[in-house]
PDB file of C-alpha atoms in Angstrom:
ATOM      1  CA  MET A   8       2.032  58.672 -11.947  1.00  0.00           C
ATOM      2  CA  SER A   9       3.002  55.088 -12.760  1.00  0.00           C
ATOM      3  CA  LYS A  10       4.497  52.702 -10.213  1.00  0.00           C
ATOM      4  CA  GLY A  11       7.899  52.980 -11.920  1.00  0.00           C
ATOM      5  CA  GLN A  12       7.781  56.791 -11.902  1.00  0.00           C
ATOM      6  CA  PHE A  13       6.804  56.817  -8.253  1.00  0.00           C
ATOM      7  CA  GLU A  14       9.599  54.420  -7.270  1.00  0.00           C
ATOM      8  CA  SER A  15      12.130  56.509  -9.197  1.00  0.00           C
ATOM      9  CA  GLU A  16      10.937  59.694  -7.492  1.00  0.00           C
ATOM     10  CA  MET A  17      11.041  58.112  -4.053  1.00  0.00           C
ATOM     11  CA  ASN A  18      14.557  56.820  -4.639  1.00  0.00           C
ATOM     12  CA  SER A  19      15.832  60.250  -5.648  1.00  0.00           C
ATOM     13  CA  HIS A  20      13.939  62.014  -2.843  1.00  0.00           C
ATOM     14  CA  PRO A  21      13.720  59.633   0.152  1.00  0.00           C
ATOM     15  CA  ILE A  22      10.707  60.354   2.325  1.00  0.00           C
ATOM     16  CA  ASP A  23       8.912  58.831   5.275  1.00  0.00           C
ATOM     17  CA  SER A  24       5.409  58.921   6.713  1.00  0.00           C
ATOM     18  CA  ARG A  25       6.119  62.196   8.516  1.00  0.00           C
ATOM     19  CA  SER A  26       7.295  64.176   5.511  1.00  0.00           C
ATOM     20  CA  LEU A  27       4.449  64.534   3.031  1.00  0.00           C
ATOM     21  CA  ILE A  28       4.183  68.273   3.785  1.00  0.00           C
ATOM     22  CA  PRO A  29       7.779  69.103   2.753  1.00  0.00           C
ATOM     23  CA  PHE A  30       7.487  66.758  -0.235  1.00  0.00           C
ATOM     24  CA  ILE A  31       4.531  68.738  -1.602  1.00  0.00           C
ATOM     25  CA  SER A  32       6.132  72.051  -0.573  1.00  0.00           C
ATOM     26  CA  LYS A  33       9.220  71.249  -2.602  1.00  0.00           C
ATOM     27  CA  GLU A  34       7.261  70.196  -5.672  1.00  0.00           C
ATOM     28  CA  PHE A  35       5.219  73.420  -5.700  1.00  0.00           C
ATOM     29  CA  LYS A  36       8.092  75.598  -4.515  1.00  0.00           C
ATOM     30  CA  THR A  37       7.799  78.152  -7.331  1.00  0.00           C
ATOM     31  CA  HIS A  38       4.193  78.870  -6.343  1.00  0.00           C
ATOM     32  CA  PHE A  39       4.868  79.243  -2.613  1.00  0.00           C
ATOM     33  CA  THR A  40       7.867  81.579  -2.793  1.00  0.00           C
ATOM     34  CA  LYS A  41       9.632  84.065  -5.059  1.00  0.00           C
ATOM     35  CA  ASN A  42      12.580  86.441  -5.038  1.00  0.00           C
ATOM     36  CA  ILE A  43      11.655  89.376  -2.828  1.00  0.00           C
ATOM     37  CA  THR A  44      13.641  91.640  -0.530  1.00  0.00           C
ATOM     38  CA  ALA A  45      11.069  92.391   2.176  1.00  0.00           C
ATOM     39  CA  LEU A  46       7.815  91.290   3.765  1.00  0.00           C
ATOM     40  CA  TYR A  47       5.568  93.518   5.850  1.00  0.00           C
ATOM     41  CA  HIS A  48       3.629  92.597   8.977  1.00  0.00           C
ATOM     42  CA  TYR A  49       0.593  94.759   9.737  1.00  0.00           C
ATOM     43  CA  THR A  50      -0.352  95.270  13.372  1.00  0.00           C
ATOM     44  CA  ASN A  51      -1.209  97.986  15.908  1.00  0.00           C
ATOM     45  CA  LEU A  52       1.224  99.870  18.123  1.00  0.00           C
ATOM     46  CA  GLU A  53       0.844  97.416  20.982  1.00  0.00           C
ATOM     47  CA  GLY A  54       1.528  94.473  18.682  1.00  0.00           C
ATOM     48  CA  ALA A  55       4.553  96.190  17.134  1.00  0.00           C
ATOM     49  CA  GLN A  56       6.037  96.898  20.561  1.00  0.00           C
ATOM     50  CA  GLY A  57       5.577  93.253  21.555  1.00  0.00           C
ATOM     51  CA  ILE A  58       7.244  91.948  18.397  1.00  0.00           C
ATOM     52  CA  ILE A  59      10.220  94.308  18.683  1.00  0.00           C
ATOM     53  CA  SER A  60      10.713  93.897  22.440  1.00  0.00           C
ATOM     54  CA  ASN A  61      10.356  90.117  22.560  1.00  0.00           C
ATOM     55  CA  LYS A  62      11.498  89.239  19.005  1.00  0.00           C
ATOM     56  CA  THR A  63       8.393  87.077  18.851  1.00  0.00           C
ATOM     57  CA  PHE A  64       5.392  86.776  16.522  1.00  0.00           C
ATOM     58  CA  TRP A  65       1.994  85.707  17.787  1.00  0.00           C
ATOM     59  CA  ALA A  66       0.381  83.134  15.522  1.00  0.00           C
ATOM     60  CA  SER A  67      -3.411  83.364  15.881  1.00  0.00           C
ATOM     61  CA  HIS A  68      -5.842  80.455  15.652  1.00  0.00           C
ATOM     62  CA  ILE A  69      -7.298  80.569  12.143  1.00  0.00           C
ATOM     63  CA  LYS A  70     -10.881  80.024  13.334  1.00  0.00           C
ATOM     64  CA  PHE A  71     -10.760  83.300  15.244  1.00  0.00           C
ATOM     65  CA  MET A  72      -9.077  85.506  12.625  1.00  0.00           C
ATOM     66  CA  ASN A  73     -10.790  88.254  10.621  1.00  0.00           C
ATOM     67  CA  ASP A  74     -10.831  86.111   7.486  1.00  0.00           C
ATOM     68  CA  SER A  75     -11.417  82.782   9.222  1.00  0.00           C
ATOM     69  CA  LYS A  76     -14.145  81.906   6.712  1.00  0.00           C
ATOM     70  CA  GLU A  77     -11.456  81.584   4.066  1.00  0.00           C
ATOM     71  CA  TYR A  78     -10.451  78.245   5.567  1.00  0.00           C
ATOM     72  CA  SER A  79     -13.864  76.853   4.628  1.00  0.00           C
ATOM     73  CA  HIS A  80     -13.171  77.949   1.033  1.00  0.00           C
ATOM     74  CA  GLY A  81     -10.262  75.515   0.778  1.00  0.00           C
ATOM     75  CA  LEU A  82     -12.077  72.823   2.714  1.00  0.00           C
ATOM     76  CA  GLU A  83     -15.028  72.885   0.307  1.00  0.00           C
ATOM     77  CA  ILE A  84     -12.654  72.511  -2.660  1.00  0.00           C
ATOM     78  CA  CYS A  85     -10.910  69.599  -0.978  1.00  0.00           C
ATOM     79  CA  GLU A  86     -14.063  67.761   0.092  1.00  0.00           C
ATOM     80  CA  ALA A  87     -15.487  67.978  -3.430  1.00  0.00           C
ATOM     81  CA  ILE A  88     -12.295  66.517  -4.907  1.00  0.00           C
ATOM     82  CA  VAL A  89     -12.087  63.668  -2.384  1.00  0.00           C
ATOM     83  CA  GLN A  90     -15.780  62.812  -2.778  1.00  0.00           C
ATOM     84  CA  ASN A  91     -15.467  62.686  -6.564  1.00  0.00           C
ATOM     85  CA  LEU A  92     -12.400  60.445  -6.338  1.00  0.00           C
ATOM     86  CA  ILE A  93     -14.182  58.111  -3.923  1.00  0.00           C
ATOM     87  CA  GLN A  94     -16.936  57.584  -6.463  1.00  0.00           C
ATOM     88  CA  GLU A  95     -14.383  56.535  -9.086  1.00  0.00           C
ATOM     89  CA  PHE A  96     -13.473  53.380  -7.141  1.00  0.00           C
ATOM     90  CA  PRO A  97     -15.781  50.391  -6.623  1.00  0.00           C
ATOM     91  CA  LYS A  98     -16.830  49.699  -3.018  1.00  0.00           C
ATOM     92  CA  GLU A  99     -14.493  46.704  -2.653  1.00  0.00           C
ATOM     93  CA  ASN A 100     -11.429  48.686  -3.785  1.00  0.00           C
ATOM     94  CA  PRO A 101      -9.072  49.437  -0.841  1.00  0.00           C
ATOM     95  CA  ARG A 102      -8.352  52.870  -2.301  1.00  0.00           C
ATOM     96  CA  ARG A 103     -11.981  53.821  -1.799  1.00  0.00           C
ATOM     97  CA  ALA A 104     -11.868  52.829   1.866  1.00  0.00           C
ATOM     98  CA  TYR A 105      -8.589  54.715   2.207  1.00  0.00           C
ATOM     99  CA  LEU A 106     -10.064  57.924   0.761  1.00  0.00           C
ATOM    100  CA  GLU A 107     -13.222  57.558   2.817  1.00  0.00           C
ATOM    101  CA  GLU A 108     -11.060  57.470   5.941  1.00  0.00           C
ATOM    102  CA  VAL A 109      -9.186  60.574   4.751  1.00  0.00           C
ATOM    103  CA  PHE A 110     -12.522  62.334   4.230  1.00  0.00           C
ATOM    104  CA  THR A 111     -13.777  61.345   7.685  1.00  0.00           C
ATOM    105  CA  ILE A 112     -10.591  62.611   9.347  1.00  0.00           C
ATOM    106  CA  LEU A 113     -10.854  65.908   7.456  1.00  0.00           C
ATOM    107  CA  GLU A 114     -14.367  66.407   8.795  1.00  0.00           C
ATOM    108  CA  GLU A 115     -13.320  65.489  12.340  1.00  0.00           C
ATOM    109  CA  GLN A 116      -9.889  67.121  12.250  1.00  0.00           C
ATOM    110  CA  ASP A 117      -8.296  67.498  15.707  1.00  0.00           C
ATOM    111  CA  THR A 118      -5.585  69.802  14.378  1.00  0.00           C
ATOM    112  CA  ASP A 119      -5.469  73.432  15.483  1.00  0.00           C
ATOM    113  CA  ILE A 120      -4.055  75.768  12.837  1.00  0.00           C
ATOM    114  CA  PHE A 121      -2.252  79.002  13.679  1.00  0.00           C
ATOM    115  CA  VAL A 122      -1.269  81.733  11.247  1.00  0.00           C
ATOM    116  CA  VAL A 123       1.051  84.753  11.053  1.00  0.00           C
ATOM    117  CA  SER A 124       0.299  86.991   8.075  1.00  0.00           C
ATOM    118  CA  PHE A 125       2.652  89.141   6.001  1.00  0.00           C
ATOM    119  CA  CYS A 126       2.221  91.219   2.854  1.00  0.00           C
ATOM    120  CA  GLU A 127       4.430  92.111  -0.101  1.00  0.00           C
ATOM    121  CA  ARG A 128       3.252  95.729   0.063  1.00  0.00           C
ATOM    122  CA  GLU A 129       3.992  98.202   2.838  1.00  0.00           C
ATOM    123  CA  ASP A 130       0.974 100.492   2.503  1.00  0.00           C
ATOM    124  CA  LEU A 131      -2.222  98.686   1.550  1.00  0.00           C
ATOM    125  CA  LEU A 132      -5.690  99.832   2.611  1.00  0.00           C
ATOM    126  CA  SER A 133      -7.170  96.339   2.984  1.00  0.00           C
ATOM    127  CA  GLN A 134      -4.344  95.381   5.341  1.00  0.00           C
ATOM    128  CA  TRP A 135      -4.778  98.516   7.472  1.00  0.00           C
ATOM    129  CA  ARG A 136      -8.448  97.688   7.827  1.00  0.00           C
ATOM    130  CA  GLY A 137      -7.953  94.011   8.505  1.00  0.00           C
ATOM    131  CA  TYR A 138      -4.916  93.791  10.763  1.00  0.00           C
ATOM    132  CA  SER A 139      -4.132  97.059  12.520  1.00  0.00           C
ATOM    133  CA  ARG A 140      -7.531  96.808  14.285  1.00  0.00           C
ATOM    134  CA  SER A 141      -7.329 100.471  15.277  1.00  0.00           C
ATOM    135  CA  LYS A 142      -6.567 103.857  13.766  1.00  0.00           C
ATOM    136  CA  HIS A 143      -2.989 103.562  15.052  1.00  0.00           C
ATOM    137  CA  GLY A 144      -1.685 100.835  12.778  1.00  0.00           C
ATOM    138  CA  VAL A 145       1.853 100.167  11.591  1.00  0.00           C
ATOM    139  CA  SER A 146       3.441  97.854   9.056  1.00  0.00           C
ATOM    140  CA  ILE A 147       6.842  96.491  10.031  1.00  0.00           C
ATOM    141  CA  GLY A 148       9.119  95.787   7.090  1.00  0.00           C
ATOM    142  CA  PHE A 149      11.489  92.845   7.542  1.00  0.00           C
ATOM    143  CA  ASP A 150      14.527  91.980   5.474  1.00  0.00           C
ATOM    144  CA  TYR A 151      13.381  88.724   3.911  1.00  0.00           C
ATOM    145  CA  VAL A 152      16.784  87.046   3.648  1.00  0.00           C
ATOM    146  CA  ALA A 153      17.880  88.021   7.152  1.00  0.00           C
ATOM    147  CA  LEU A 154      14.715  86.948   8.964  1.00  0.00           C
ATOM    148  CA  PHE A 155      13.966  83.859   6.898  1.00  0.00           C
ATOM    149  CA  ASP A 156      16.826  81.766   5.567  1.00  0.00           C
ATOM    150  CA  VAL A 157      17.135  82.173   1.797  1.00  0.00           C
ATOM    151  CA  SER A 158      17.029  78.423   1.366  1.00  0.00           C
ATOM    152  CA  PHE A 159      13.533  77.026   1.027  1.00  0.00           C
ATOM    153  CA  HIS A 160      12.600  75.327   4.271  1.00  0.00           C
ATOM    154  CA  LEU A 161      10.647  72.136   3.795  1.00  0.00           C
ATOM    155  CA  SER A 162       9.089  71.626   7.190  1.00  0.00           C
ATOM    156  CA  GLU A 163       6.430  73.697   8.938  1.00  0.00           C
ATOM    157  CA  GLU A 164       8.559  73.574  12.084  1.00  0.00           C
ATOM    158  CA  ASN A 165      10.930  76.052  10.395  1.00  0.00           C
ATOM    159  CA  PHE A 166       8.240  78.766  10.404  1.00  0.00           C
ATOM    160  CA  PHE A 167       8.909  79.681   6.797  1.00  0.00           C
ATOM    161  CA  PRO A 168       6.369  82.031   5.117  1.00  0.00           C
ATOM    162  CA  ARG A 169       4.618  80.830   1.994  1.00  0.00           C
ATOM    163  CA  LYS A 170       2.662  82.802  -0.571  1.00  0.00           C
ATOM    164  CA  VAL A 171      -1.100  82.528  -0.355  1.00  0.00           C
ATOM    165  CA  ILE A 172      -2.559  80.790  -3.422  1.00  0.00           C
ATOM    166  CA  TYR A 173      -5.453  82.642  -5.072  1.00  0.00           C
ATOM    167  CA  ASN A 174      -5.681  80.589  -8.272  1.00  0.00           C
ATOM    168  CA  HIS A 175      -8.561  78.106  -8.061  1.00  0.00           C
ATOM    169  CA  GLN A 176      -7.082  75.656 -10.556  1.00  0.00           C
ATOM    170  CA  LEU A 177      -3.754  75.599  -8.726  1.00  0.00           C
ATOM    171  CA  GLN A 178      -5.545  74.970  -5.431  1.00  0.00           C
ATOM    172  CA  GLN A 179      -7.234  71.943  -6.995  1.00  0.00           C
ATOM    173  CA  GLN A 180      -3.938  70.778  -8.493  1.00  0.00           C
ATOM    174  CA  ILE A 181      -2.217  70.779  -5.086  1.00  0.00           C
ATOM    175  CA  ILE A 182      -4.998  68.757  -3.455  1.00  0.00           C
ATOM    176  CA  HIS A 183      -5.050  66.298  -6.362  1.00  0.00           C
ATOM    177  CA  ARG A 184      -1.274  65.906  -6.112  1.00  0.00           C
ATOM    178  CA  ILE A 185      -1.358  65.135  -2.378  1.00  0.00           C
ATOM    179  CA  ILE A 186      -3.907  62.403  -2.976  1.00  0.00           C
ATOM    180  CA  GLU A 187      -2.114  61.129  -6.090  1.00  0.00           C
ATOM    181  CA  VAL A 188       1.152  60.658  -4.184  1.00  0.00           C
ATOM    182  CA  ALA A 189      -0.675  58.909  -1.343  1.00  0.00           C
ATOM    183  CA  LEU A 190      -2.514  56.521  -3.689  1.00  0.00           C
ATOM    184  CA  ALA A 191       0.671  55.871  -5.680  1.00  0.00           C
ATOM    185  CA  SER A 192       2.358  54.757  -2.470  1.00  0.00           C
ATOM    186  CA  ILE A 193      -0.373  52.116  -2.095  1.00  0.00           C
ATOM    187  CA  GLU A 194       0.288  51.017  -5.662  1.00  0.00           C
ATOM    188  CA  MET A 195       3.984  50.720  -4.864  1.00  0.00           C
ATOM    189  CA  ASN A 196       3.331  48.555  -1.818  1.00  0.00           C
ATOM    190  CA  ALA A 197      -0.115  47.016  -1.620  1.00  0.00           C
ATOM    191  CA  ASP A 198       0.437  45.822   1.945  1.00  0.00           C
ATOM    192  CA  LYS A 199       1.388  49.142   3.499  1.00  0.00           C
ATOM    193  CA  THR A 200       1.057  52.718   2.245  1.00  0.00           C
ATOM    194  CA  ALA A 201       3.846  55.196   2.919  1.00  0.00           C
ATOM    195  CA  TYR A 202       1.236  57.603   4.257  1.00  0.00           C
ATOM    196  CA  THR A 203      -1.551  56.920   6.706  1.00  0.00           C
ATOM    197  CA  PRO A 204      -4.930  58.563   6.042  1.00  0.00           C
ATOM    198  CA  LYS A 205      -4.249  60.764   9.084  1.00  0.00           C
ATOM    199  CA  GLU A 206      -0.990  62.029   7.541  1.00  0.00           C
ATOM    200  CA  VAL A 207      -2.749  62.755   4.242  1.00  0.00           C
ATOM    201  CA  ALA A 208      -5.534  64.639   6.039  1.00  0.00           C
ATOM    202  CA  ARG A 209      -2.976  66.564   8.098  1.00  0.00           C
ATOM    203  CA  THR A 210      -1.083  67.524   4.928  1.00  0.00           C
ATOM    204  CA  ILE A 211      -4.267  68.727   3.239  1.00  0.00           C
ATOM    205  CA  GLY A 212      -5.203  70.621   6.389  1.00  0.00           C
ATOM    206  CA  TYR A 213      -1.790  72.286   6.406  1.00  0.00           C
ATOM    207  CA  PHE A 214      -2.141  73.703   2.901  1.00  0.00           C
ATOM    208  CA  LEU A 215      -5.804  74.775   3.117  1.00  0.00           C
ATOM    209  CA  PRO A 216      -5.002  77.994   5.050  1.00  0.00           C
ATOM    210  CA  LEU A 217      -2.889  79.028   2.045  1.00  0.00           C
ATOM    211  CA  PHE A 218      -5.960  78.934  -0.219  1.00  0.00           C
ATOM    212  CA  LYS A 219      -8.018  82.107  -0.602  1.00  0.00           C
ATOM    213  CA  HIS A 220     -10.623  83.243  -3.104  1.00  0.00           C
ATOM    214  CA  SER A 221      -9.267  85.042  -6.167  1.00  0.00           C
ATOM    215  CA  THR A 222     -11.099  88.260  -5.233  1.00  0.00           C
ATOM    216  CA  PHE A 223      -8.550  88.729  -2.415  1.00  0.00           C
ATOM    217  CA  SER A 224      -5.523  88.518  -4.698  1.00  0.00           C
ATOM    218  CA  GLU A 225      -4.672  92.231  -4.375  1.00  0.00           C
ATOM    219  CA  GLU A 226      -3.674  91.538  -0.758  1.00  0.00           C
ATOM    220  CA  LYS A 227      -0.510  89.718  -1.913  1.00  0.00           C
ATOM    221  CA  GLU A 228      -0.459  87.843   1.358  1.00  0.00           C
ATOM    222  CA  TRP A 229       2.125  85.415   2.716  1.00  0.00           C
ATOM    223  CA  ARG A 230       1.519  83.185   5.715  1.00  0.00           C
ATOM    224  CA  ILE A 231       3.438  81.200   8.267  1.00  0.00           C
ATOM    225  CA  ILE A 232       1.350  78.126   9.106  1.00  0.00           C
ATOM    226  CA  VAL A 233       1.849  76.249  12.375  1.00  0.00           C
ATOM    227  CA  THR A 234      -0.158  73.196  13.409  1.00  0.00           C
ATOM    228  CA  ASN A 235      -0.988  71.730  16.794  1.00  0.00           C
ATOM    229  CA  SER A 236      -2.559  68.291  16.982  1.00  0.00           C
ATOM    230  CA  LYS A 237      -3.148  65.892  19.842  1.00  0.00           C
ATOM    231  CA  SER A 238      -1.743  63.150  17.611  1.00  0.00           C
ATOM    232  CA  MET A 239       1.563  64.992  17.063  1.00  0.00           C
ATOM    233  CA  PRO A 240       4.561  64.201  19.300  1.00  0.00           C
ATOM    234  CA  TYR A 241       5.349  67.893  19.829  1.00  0.00           C
ATOM    235  CA  GLN A 242       2.857  70.484  21.048  1.00  0.00           C
ATOM    236  CA  HIS A 243       3.371  74.228  20.894  1.00  0.00           C
ATOM    237  CA  GLU A 244       2.339  75.948  24.117  1.00  0.00           C
ATOM    238  CA  LEU A 245      -1.178  77.311  23.748  1.00  0.00           C
ATOM    239  CA  LYS A 246      -1.846  80.805  25.127  1.00  0.00           C
ATOM    240  CA  PHE A 247      -4.860  83.110  25.243  1.00  0.00           C
ATOM    241  CA  ARG A 248      -5.491  86.842  25.162  1.00  0.00           C
ATOM    242  CA  ALA A 249      -8.573  89.025  25.102  1.00  0.00           C
ATOM    243  CA  ARG A 250      -9.194  90.854  21.829  1.00  0.00           C
ATOM    244  CA  ASP A 251     -12.334  92.870  21.258  1.00  0.00           C
ATOM    245  CA  ASN A 252     -15.224  90.478  21.911  1.00  0.00           C
ATOM    246  CA  ILE A 253     -13.323  87.157  21.973  1.00  0.00           C
ATOM    247  CA  ILE A 254     -10.703  85.205  23.883  1.00  0.00           C
ATOM    248  CA  LEU A 255      -8.138  84.595  21.134  1.00  0.00           C
ATOM    249  CA  PRO A 256      -5.993  81.399  21.184  1.00  0.00           C
ATOM    250  CA  TYR A 257      -2.434  81.911  19.956  1.00  0.00           C
ATOM    251  CA  ILE A 258       1.084  80.504  20.122  1.00  0.00           C
ATOM    252  CA  GLU A 259       4.387  82.373  20.251  1.00  0.00           C
ATOM    253  CA  LEU A 260       7.014  82.012  17.516  1.00  0.00           C
ATOM    254  CA  LEU A 261      10.465  83.197  18.552  1.00  0.00           C
ATOM    255  CA  THR A 262      12.491  84.624  15.655  1.00  0.00           C
ATOM    256  CA  HIS A 263      16.167  83.966  14.976  1.00  0.00           C
ATOM    257  CA  ASN A 264      18.017  86.594  12.979  1.00  0.00           C
ATOM    258  CA  LYS A 265      20.177  84.911  10.331  1.00  0.00           C
ATOM    259  CA  VAL A 266      22.603  87.852  10.258  1.00  0.00           C
ATOM    260  CA  THR A 267      24.771  87.321  13.351  1.00  0.00           C
ATOM    261  CA  GLN A 268      26.474  90.725  13.264  1.00  0.00           C
ATOM    262  CA  ASN A 269      23.146  92.434  14.063  1.00  0.00           C
ATOM    263  CA  ASP A 270      23.484  91.638  17.798  1.00  0.00           C
ATOM    264  CA  ASN A 271      20.355  89.502  17.666  1.00  0.00           C
ATOM    265  CA  LYS A 272      18.228  92.471  16.634  1.00  0.00           C
ATOM    266  CA  LEU A 273      15.323  91.920  14.298  1.00  0.00           C
ATOM    267  CA  PRO A 274      16.219  92.771  10.676  1.00  0.00           C
ATOM    268  CA  ILE A 275      13.705  95.620  10.404  1.00  0.00           C
ATOM    269  CA  ASN A 276      14.306  97.739   7.314  1.00  0.00           C
ATOM    270  CA  GLN A 277      11.503 100.258   7.840  1.00  0.00           C
ATOM    271  CA  ILE A 278       8.231 100.941   9.658  1.00  0.00           C
ATOM    272  CA  THR A 279       5.219 102.592   8.015  1.00  0.00           C
ATOM    273  CA  VAL A 280       2.665 104.412  10.163  1.00  0.00           C
ATOM    274  CA  GLY A 281      -0.869 103.798   8.957  1.00  0.00           C
ATOM    275  CA  PRO A 282      -3.449 106.438   8.001  1.00  0.00           C
ATOM    276  CA  SER A 283      -4.779 108.314  11.026  1.00  0.00           C
ATOM    277  CA  GLY A 284      -5.370 111.826  12.258  1.00  0.00           C
ATOM    278  CA  THR A 285      -2.249 111.638  14.438  1.00  0.00           C
ATOM    279  CA  ASN A 286       0.214 109.781  12.232  1.00  0.00           C
ATOM    280  CA  GLU A 287       2.955 112.445  12.485  1.00  0.00           C
ATOM    281  CA  PHE A 288       2.733 112.406  16.281  1.00  0.00           C
ATOM    282  CA  THR A 289       2.658 108.602  16.274  1.00  0.00           C
ATOM    283  CA  ALA A 290       5.745 108.522  14.036  1.00  0.00           C
ATOM    284  CA  ARG A 291       7.697 110.781  16.428  1.00  0.00           C
ATOM    285  CA  SER A 292       6.876 108.598  19.430  1.00  0.00           C
ATOM    286  CA  LEU A 293       7.787 105.472  17.467  1.00  0.00           C
ATOM    287  CA  ASN A 294      11.089 106.998  16.415  1.00  0.00           C
ATOM    288  CA  TYR A 295      11.957 107.824  20.023  1.00  0.00           C
ATOM    289  CA  TYR A 296      11.042 104.292  21.118  1.00  0.00           C
ATOM    290  CA  LEU A 297      13.160 102.649  18.416  1.00  0.00           C
ATOM    291  CA  LYS A 298      16.219 104.735  19.257  1.00  0.00           C
ATOM    292  CA  ASN A 299      15.983 103.683  22.896  1.00  0.00           C
ATOM    293  CA  VAL A 300      15.601  99.951  22.242  1.00  0.00           C
ATOM    294  CA  GLY A 301      18.505  99.572  19.822  1.00  0.00           C
ATOM    295  CA  TYR A 302      17.050 100.481  16.410  1.00  0.00           C
ATOM    296  CA  PRO A 303      18.292 104.075  15.872  1.00  0.00           C
ATOM    297  CA  THR A 304      18.608 103.859  12.073  1.00  0.00           C
ATOM    298  CA  VAL A 305      15.261 102.290  11.129  1.00  0.00           C
ATOM    299  CA  PRO A 306      13.446 104.733   8.801  1.00  0.00           C
ATOM    300  CA  ILE A 307       9.842 105.594   9.610  1.00  0.00           C
ATOM    301  CA  LYS A 308       7.429 106.404   6.797  1.00  0.00           C
ATOM    302  CA  ILE A 309       3.903 107.797   6.775  1.00  0.00           C
ATOM    303  CA  SER A 310       1.125 106.076   4.830  1.00  0.00           C
ATOM    304  CA  HIS A 311       0.204 107.745   1.545  1.00  0.00           C
ATOM    305  CA  ILE A 312      -3.424 106.681   1.951  1.00  0.00           C
ATOM    306  CA  PRO A 313      -5.665 109.633   2.961  1.00  0.00           C
ATOM    307  CA  TYR A 314      -7.135 109.453   6.464  1.00  0.00           C
ATOM    308  CA  ARG A 315     -10.944 109.433   6.624  1.00  0.00           C
TER     309      ARG A 315
END
């Protein structure tokens, strides 16, 4: 991007040092979202009851999730790109020092990343195995428009779900673009960049949890990403709960139904009971529960996947 192109873009889309994340989100909007009617959240019965009763999702710390190693996949891609770009600049070039600082911050990141996962499909074996964490799993189907505003939110504070990116070349393109915009801002004003190295590192760190290896593409996953950093002015309250063999850090995300006539009920369009030896019995108990907590018309389905 030339200096003139960058200035023109900045004039048409005013931004500040706190808004690199929404700037990149908007540019790659078609890759992070699409026209769908529903998203499904896989959990166990206890988790489903908590979501429905409290109208709250629990965003888990990415380092303690089942697929936590996927974060290192994106980080390795990013570090390779930044290192290669560093080598392109002579040692006395300020851009090299700038990128070196970005790289250092990435390695010493103080940002905690929390994730809520959704899926485009209601009955998927990999999701039952990964998220229900027991033989009594359910997937809760949410009306996409009602739960998440149809307009594309540009800030992570809006808790808007984004599609996971499985394409390796697109992952590289996003990282390159973040760095390109940051370096172009230096070119526009040699004395002061629009983005500090910390903001660039934070932006990269925000998108990395949306990068997964292509072999996982059948999961069709979407994620809400929430960040907590000591350097940020606002901190989400950190909570802990025991799960299996770990103490899991998480934060609570309170939902806000966009459809006001629903009496502040969650816009649940169906619940699917996962494969188990007692799924019919589980479905009856779930139906009774829903009727008594204000969801008498929510249909309950049984997984088509054979129980083993």
